[in-house]
PDB file of C-alpha atoms in Angstrom:
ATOM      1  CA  UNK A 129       0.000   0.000   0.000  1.00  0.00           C
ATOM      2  CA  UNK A 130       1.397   3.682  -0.991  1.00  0.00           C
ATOM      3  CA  UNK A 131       0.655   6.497   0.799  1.00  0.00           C
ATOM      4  CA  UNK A 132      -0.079   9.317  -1.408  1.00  0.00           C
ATOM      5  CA  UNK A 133       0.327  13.220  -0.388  1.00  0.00           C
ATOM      6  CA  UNK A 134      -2.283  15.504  -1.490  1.00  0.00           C
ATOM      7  CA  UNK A 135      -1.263  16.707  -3.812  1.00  0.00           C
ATOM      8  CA  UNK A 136      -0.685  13.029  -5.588  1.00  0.00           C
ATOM      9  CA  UNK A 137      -4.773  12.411  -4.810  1.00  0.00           C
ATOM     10  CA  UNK A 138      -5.448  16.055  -6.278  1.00  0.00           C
ATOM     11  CA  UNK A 139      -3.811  15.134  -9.439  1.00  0.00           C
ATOM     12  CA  UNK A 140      -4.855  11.596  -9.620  1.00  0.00           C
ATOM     13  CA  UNK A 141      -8.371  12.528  -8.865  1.00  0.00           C
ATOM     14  CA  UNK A 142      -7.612  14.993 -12.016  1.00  0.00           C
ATOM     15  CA  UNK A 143      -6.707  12.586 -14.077  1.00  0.00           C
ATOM     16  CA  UNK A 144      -9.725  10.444 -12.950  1.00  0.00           C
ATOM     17  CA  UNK A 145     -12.013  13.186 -13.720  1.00  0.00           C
ATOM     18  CA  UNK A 146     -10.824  13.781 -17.808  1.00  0.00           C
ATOM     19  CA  UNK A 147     -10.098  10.306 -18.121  1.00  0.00           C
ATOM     20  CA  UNK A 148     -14.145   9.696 -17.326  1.00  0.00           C
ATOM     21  CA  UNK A 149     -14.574  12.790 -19.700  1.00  0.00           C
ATOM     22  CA  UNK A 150     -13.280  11.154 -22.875  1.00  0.00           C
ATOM     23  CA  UNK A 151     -15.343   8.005 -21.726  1.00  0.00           C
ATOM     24  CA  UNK A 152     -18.172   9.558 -22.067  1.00  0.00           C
ATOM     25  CA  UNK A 153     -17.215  11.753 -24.920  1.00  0.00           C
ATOM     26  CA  UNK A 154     -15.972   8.634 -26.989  1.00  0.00           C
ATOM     27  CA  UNK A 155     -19.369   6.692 -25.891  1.00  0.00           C
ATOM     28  CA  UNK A 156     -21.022   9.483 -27.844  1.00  0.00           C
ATOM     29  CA  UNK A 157     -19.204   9.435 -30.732  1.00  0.00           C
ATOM     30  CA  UNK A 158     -19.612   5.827 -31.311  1.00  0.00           C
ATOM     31  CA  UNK A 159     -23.160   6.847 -31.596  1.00  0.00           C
ATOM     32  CA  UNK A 160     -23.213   9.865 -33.520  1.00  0.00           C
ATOM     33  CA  UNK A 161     -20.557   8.840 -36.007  1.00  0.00           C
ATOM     34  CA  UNK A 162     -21.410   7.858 -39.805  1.00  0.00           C
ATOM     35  CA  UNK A 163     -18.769   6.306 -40.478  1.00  0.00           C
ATOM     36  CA  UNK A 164     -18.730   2.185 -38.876  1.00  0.00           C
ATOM     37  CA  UNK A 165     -14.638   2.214 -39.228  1.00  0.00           C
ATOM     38  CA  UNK A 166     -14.690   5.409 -37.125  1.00  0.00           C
ATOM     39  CA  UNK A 167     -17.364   3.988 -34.590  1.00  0.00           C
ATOM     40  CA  UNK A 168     -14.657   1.184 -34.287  1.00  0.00           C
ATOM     41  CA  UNK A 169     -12.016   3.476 -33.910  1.00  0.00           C
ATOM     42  CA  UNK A 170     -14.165   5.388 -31.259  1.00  0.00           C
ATOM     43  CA  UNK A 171     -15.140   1.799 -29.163  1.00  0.00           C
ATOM     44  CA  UNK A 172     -11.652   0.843 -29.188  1.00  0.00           C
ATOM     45  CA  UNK A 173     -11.003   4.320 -27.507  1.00  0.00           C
ATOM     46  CA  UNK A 174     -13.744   3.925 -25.052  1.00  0.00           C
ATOM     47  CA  UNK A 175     -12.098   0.502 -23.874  1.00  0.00           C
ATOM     48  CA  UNK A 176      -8.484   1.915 -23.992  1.00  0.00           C
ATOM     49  CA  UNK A 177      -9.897   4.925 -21.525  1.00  0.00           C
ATOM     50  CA  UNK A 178     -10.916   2.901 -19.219  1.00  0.00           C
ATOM     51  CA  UNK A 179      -8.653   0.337 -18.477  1.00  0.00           C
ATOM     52  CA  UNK A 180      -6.937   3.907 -18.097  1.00  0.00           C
ATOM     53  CA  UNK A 181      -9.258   4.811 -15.440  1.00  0.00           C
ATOM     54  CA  UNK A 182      -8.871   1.299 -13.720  1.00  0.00           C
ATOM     55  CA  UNK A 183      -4.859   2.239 -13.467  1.00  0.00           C
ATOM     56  CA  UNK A 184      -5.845   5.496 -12.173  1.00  0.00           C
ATOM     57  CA  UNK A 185      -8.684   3.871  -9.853  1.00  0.00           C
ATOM     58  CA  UNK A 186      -6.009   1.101  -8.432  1.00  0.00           C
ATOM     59  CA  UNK A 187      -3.100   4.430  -7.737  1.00  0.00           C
ATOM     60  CA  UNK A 188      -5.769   6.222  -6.270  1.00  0.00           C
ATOM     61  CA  UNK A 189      -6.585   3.271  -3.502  1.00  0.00           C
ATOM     62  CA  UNK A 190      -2.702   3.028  -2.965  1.00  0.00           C
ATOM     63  CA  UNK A 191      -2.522   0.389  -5.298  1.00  0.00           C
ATOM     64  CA  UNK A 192       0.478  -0.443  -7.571  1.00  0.00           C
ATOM     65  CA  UNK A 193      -1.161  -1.330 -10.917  1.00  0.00           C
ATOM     66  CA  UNK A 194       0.623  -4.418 -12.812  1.00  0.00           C
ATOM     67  CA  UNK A 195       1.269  -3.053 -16.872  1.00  0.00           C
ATOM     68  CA  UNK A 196       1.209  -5.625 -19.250  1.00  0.00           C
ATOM     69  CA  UNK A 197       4.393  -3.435 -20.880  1.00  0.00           C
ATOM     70  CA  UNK A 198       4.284  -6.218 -24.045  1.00  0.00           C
ATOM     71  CA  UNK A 199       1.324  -4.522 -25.581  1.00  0.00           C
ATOM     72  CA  UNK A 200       1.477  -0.581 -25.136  1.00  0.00           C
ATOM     73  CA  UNK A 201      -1.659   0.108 -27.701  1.00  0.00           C
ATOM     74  CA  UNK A 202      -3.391  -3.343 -28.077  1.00  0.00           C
ATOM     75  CA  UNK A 203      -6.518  -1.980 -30.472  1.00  0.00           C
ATOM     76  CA  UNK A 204      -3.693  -0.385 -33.016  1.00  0.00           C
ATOM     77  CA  UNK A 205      -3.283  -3.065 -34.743  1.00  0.00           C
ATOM     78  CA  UNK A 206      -0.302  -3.953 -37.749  1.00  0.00           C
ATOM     79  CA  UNK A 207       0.024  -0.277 -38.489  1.00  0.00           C
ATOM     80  CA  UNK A 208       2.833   1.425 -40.003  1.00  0.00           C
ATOM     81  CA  UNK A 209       2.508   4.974 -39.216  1.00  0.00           C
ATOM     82  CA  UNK A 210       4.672   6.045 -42.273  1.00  0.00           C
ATOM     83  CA  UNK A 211       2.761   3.909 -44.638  1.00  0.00           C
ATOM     84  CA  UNK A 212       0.807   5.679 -47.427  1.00  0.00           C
ATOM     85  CA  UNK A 213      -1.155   2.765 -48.396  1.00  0.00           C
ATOM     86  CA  UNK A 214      -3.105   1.141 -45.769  1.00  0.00           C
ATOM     87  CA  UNK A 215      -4.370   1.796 -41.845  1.00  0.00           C
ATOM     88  CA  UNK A 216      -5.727  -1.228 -39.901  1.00  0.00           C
ATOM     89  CA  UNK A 217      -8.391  -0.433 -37.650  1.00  0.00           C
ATOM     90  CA  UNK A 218      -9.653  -3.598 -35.095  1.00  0.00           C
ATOM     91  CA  UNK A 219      -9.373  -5.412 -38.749  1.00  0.00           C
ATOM     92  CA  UNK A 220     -11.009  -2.602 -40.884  1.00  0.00           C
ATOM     93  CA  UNK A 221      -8.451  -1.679 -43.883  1.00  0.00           C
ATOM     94  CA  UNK A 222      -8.537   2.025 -44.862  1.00  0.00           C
ATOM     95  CA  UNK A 223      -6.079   2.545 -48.071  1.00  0.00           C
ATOM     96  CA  UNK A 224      -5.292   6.255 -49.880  1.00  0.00           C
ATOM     97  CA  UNK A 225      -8.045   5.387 -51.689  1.00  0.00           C
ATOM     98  CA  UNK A 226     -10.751   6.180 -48.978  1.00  0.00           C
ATOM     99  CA  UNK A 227      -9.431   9.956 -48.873  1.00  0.00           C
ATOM    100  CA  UNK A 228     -12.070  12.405 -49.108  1.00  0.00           C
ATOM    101  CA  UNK A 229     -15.134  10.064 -48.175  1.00  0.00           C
ATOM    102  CA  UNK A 230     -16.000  11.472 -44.346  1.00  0.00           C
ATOM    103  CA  UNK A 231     -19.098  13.134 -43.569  1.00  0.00           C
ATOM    104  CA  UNK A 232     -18.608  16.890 -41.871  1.00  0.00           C
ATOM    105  CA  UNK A 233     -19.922  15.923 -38.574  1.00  0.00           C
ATOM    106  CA  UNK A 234     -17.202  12.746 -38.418  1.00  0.00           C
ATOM    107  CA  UNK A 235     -14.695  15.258 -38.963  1.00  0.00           C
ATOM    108  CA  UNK A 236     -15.821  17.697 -36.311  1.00  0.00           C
ATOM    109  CA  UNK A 237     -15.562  15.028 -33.772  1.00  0.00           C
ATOM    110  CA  UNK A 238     -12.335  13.562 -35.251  1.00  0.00           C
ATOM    111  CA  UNK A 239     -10.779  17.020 -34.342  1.00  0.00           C
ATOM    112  CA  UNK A 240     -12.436  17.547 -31.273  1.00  0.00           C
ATOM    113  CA  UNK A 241     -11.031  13.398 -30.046  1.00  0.00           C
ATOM    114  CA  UNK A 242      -7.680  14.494 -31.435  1.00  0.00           C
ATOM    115  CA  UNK A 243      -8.078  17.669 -29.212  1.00  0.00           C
ATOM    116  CA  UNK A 244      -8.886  15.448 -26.136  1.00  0.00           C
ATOM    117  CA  UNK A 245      -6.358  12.941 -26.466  1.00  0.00           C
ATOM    118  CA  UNK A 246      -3.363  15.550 -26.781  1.00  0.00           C
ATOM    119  CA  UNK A 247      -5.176  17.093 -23.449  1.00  0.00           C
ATOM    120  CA  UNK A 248      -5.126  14.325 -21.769  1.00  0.00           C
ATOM    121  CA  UNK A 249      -1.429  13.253 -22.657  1.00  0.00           C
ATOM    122  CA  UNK A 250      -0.247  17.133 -21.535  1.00  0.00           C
ATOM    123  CA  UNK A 251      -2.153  16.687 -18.370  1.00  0.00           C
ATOM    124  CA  UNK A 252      -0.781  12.563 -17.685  1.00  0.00           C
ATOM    125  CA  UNK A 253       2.651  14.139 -18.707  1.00  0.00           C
ATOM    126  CA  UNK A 254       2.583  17.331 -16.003  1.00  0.00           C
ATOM    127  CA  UNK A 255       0.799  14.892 -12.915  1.00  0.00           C
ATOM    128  CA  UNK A 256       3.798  12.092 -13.945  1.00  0.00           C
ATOM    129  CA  UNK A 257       6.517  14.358 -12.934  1.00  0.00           C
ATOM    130  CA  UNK A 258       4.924  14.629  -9.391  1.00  0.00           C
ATOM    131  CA  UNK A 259       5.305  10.727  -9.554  1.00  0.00           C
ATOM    132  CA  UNK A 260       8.825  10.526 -10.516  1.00  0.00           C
ATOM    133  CA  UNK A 261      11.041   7.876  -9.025  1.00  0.00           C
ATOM    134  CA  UNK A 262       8.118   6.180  -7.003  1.00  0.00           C
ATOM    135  CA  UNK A 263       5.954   3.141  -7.216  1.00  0.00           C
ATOM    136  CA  UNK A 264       3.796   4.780 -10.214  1.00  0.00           C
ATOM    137  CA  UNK A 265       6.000   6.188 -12.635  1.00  0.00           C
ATOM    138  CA  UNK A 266       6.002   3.553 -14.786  1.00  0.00           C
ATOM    139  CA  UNK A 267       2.265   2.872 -14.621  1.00  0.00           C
ATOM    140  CA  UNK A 268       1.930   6.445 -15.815  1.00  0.00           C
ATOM    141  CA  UNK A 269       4.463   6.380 -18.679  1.00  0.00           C
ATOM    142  CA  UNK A 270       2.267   3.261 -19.783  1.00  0.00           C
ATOM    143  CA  UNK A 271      -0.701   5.625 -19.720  1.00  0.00           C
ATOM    144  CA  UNK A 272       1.562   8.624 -21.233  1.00  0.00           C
ATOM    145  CA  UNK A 273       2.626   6.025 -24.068  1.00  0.00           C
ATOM    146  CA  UNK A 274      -0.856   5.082 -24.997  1.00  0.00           C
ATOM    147  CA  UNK A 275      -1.920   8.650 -25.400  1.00  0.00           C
ATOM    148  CA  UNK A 276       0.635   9.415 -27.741  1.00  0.00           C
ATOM    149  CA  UNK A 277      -0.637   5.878 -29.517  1.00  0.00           C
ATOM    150  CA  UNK A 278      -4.078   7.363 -29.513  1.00  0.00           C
ATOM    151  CA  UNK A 279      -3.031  10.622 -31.171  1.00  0.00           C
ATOM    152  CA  UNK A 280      -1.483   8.828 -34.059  1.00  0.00           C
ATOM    153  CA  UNK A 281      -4.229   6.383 -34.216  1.00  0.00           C
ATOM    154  CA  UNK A 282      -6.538   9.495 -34.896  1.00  0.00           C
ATOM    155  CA  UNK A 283      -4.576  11.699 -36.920  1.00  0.00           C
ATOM    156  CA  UNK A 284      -4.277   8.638 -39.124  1.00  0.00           C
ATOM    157  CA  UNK A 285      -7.548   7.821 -39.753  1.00  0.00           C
ATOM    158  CA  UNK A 286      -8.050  11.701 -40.053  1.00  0.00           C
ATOM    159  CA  UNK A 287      -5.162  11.545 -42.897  1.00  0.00           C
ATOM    160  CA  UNK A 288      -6.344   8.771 -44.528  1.00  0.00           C
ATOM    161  CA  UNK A 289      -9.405  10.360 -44.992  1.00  0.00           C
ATOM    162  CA  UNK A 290      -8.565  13.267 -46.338  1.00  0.00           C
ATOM    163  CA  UNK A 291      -9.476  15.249 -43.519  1.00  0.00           C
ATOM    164  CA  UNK A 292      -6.524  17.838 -42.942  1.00  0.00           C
ATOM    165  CA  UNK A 293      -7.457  18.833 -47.059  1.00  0.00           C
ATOM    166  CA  UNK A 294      -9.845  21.622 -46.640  1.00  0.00           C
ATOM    167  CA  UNK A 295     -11.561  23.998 -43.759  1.00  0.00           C
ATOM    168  CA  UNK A 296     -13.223  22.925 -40.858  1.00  0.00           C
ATOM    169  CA  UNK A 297     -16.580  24.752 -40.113  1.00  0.00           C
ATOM    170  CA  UNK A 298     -18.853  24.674 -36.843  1.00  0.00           C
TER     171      UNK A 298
END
């Protein structure tokens, strides 16, 4: 059992709060996406948030959470980032080829998950340094590493479709 200060709860319990946030965010957007890749994209988010919150729930009781290190983003799947050609999503092949085929309201959600996920790894990234050299560094790095996972898993799809081609309007 750890003992944290207060100032390790206050930040955990901020953590908690946004990591609960983009639960609830990415529930929505599994439901209000047109796109079935992207609501795959979007459920594989919600269950990568939470078994952030679980890490976050176990630190929070004192807990030292055991990472499975072998598998830092298990739902990005056979992907080379610098490929041009093709973007595996939970077995869902998007190619060059799909560019330009998103509906607006996909996109406005794309860039408002994008604008979460770098939120939440700038927020992980300024509690971790509270948490340096203790029991839960590493348990946050793991969370730290899978946000910058989730930022490329977006920004790909977002590429891929063609996305970052023309204006975004709300």
């Amino acid at each position: 059992m750890v003992n944290l200060t207060n100032k390790e709860k206050f930040l955990l319990e901020g953590e908690k709060y946004q990591h609960q946030l983009a639960i609830d965010k990415y529930n929505n957007y599994v439901a209000q996406s047109q796109d079935s890749i992207l609501k795959n994209l979007f459920s594989n988010l919600v269950k990568i948030e939470e078994k952030h919150l679980s890490i976050i729930n176990e630190m929070l009781q004192g807990q030292v959470p055991q990472i499975n290190t072998e598998s830092i983003h298990p739902y990005y799947e056979n992907n080379s980032i610098n490929s041009n050609d093709l973007f595996n999503i939970g077995n869902i092949i998007l190619s060059s080829i799909d560019t330009n085929h998103y509906e607006d309201g996909d996109k406005i959600i794309c860039f408002d998950a994008l604008t979460t996920e770098e939120l939440l790894y700038s927020t992980s990234s300024s509690a971790s340094l509270e948490f340096k050299n203790t029991e839960f560094e590493d348990a946050l790095k793991y969370i730290i590493n899978e946000k910058s996972e989730n930022i490329k898993y977006i920004s790909t799809y977002m590429s891929k479709r063609g996305m970052y081609n023309n204006t975004i309007y709300f």
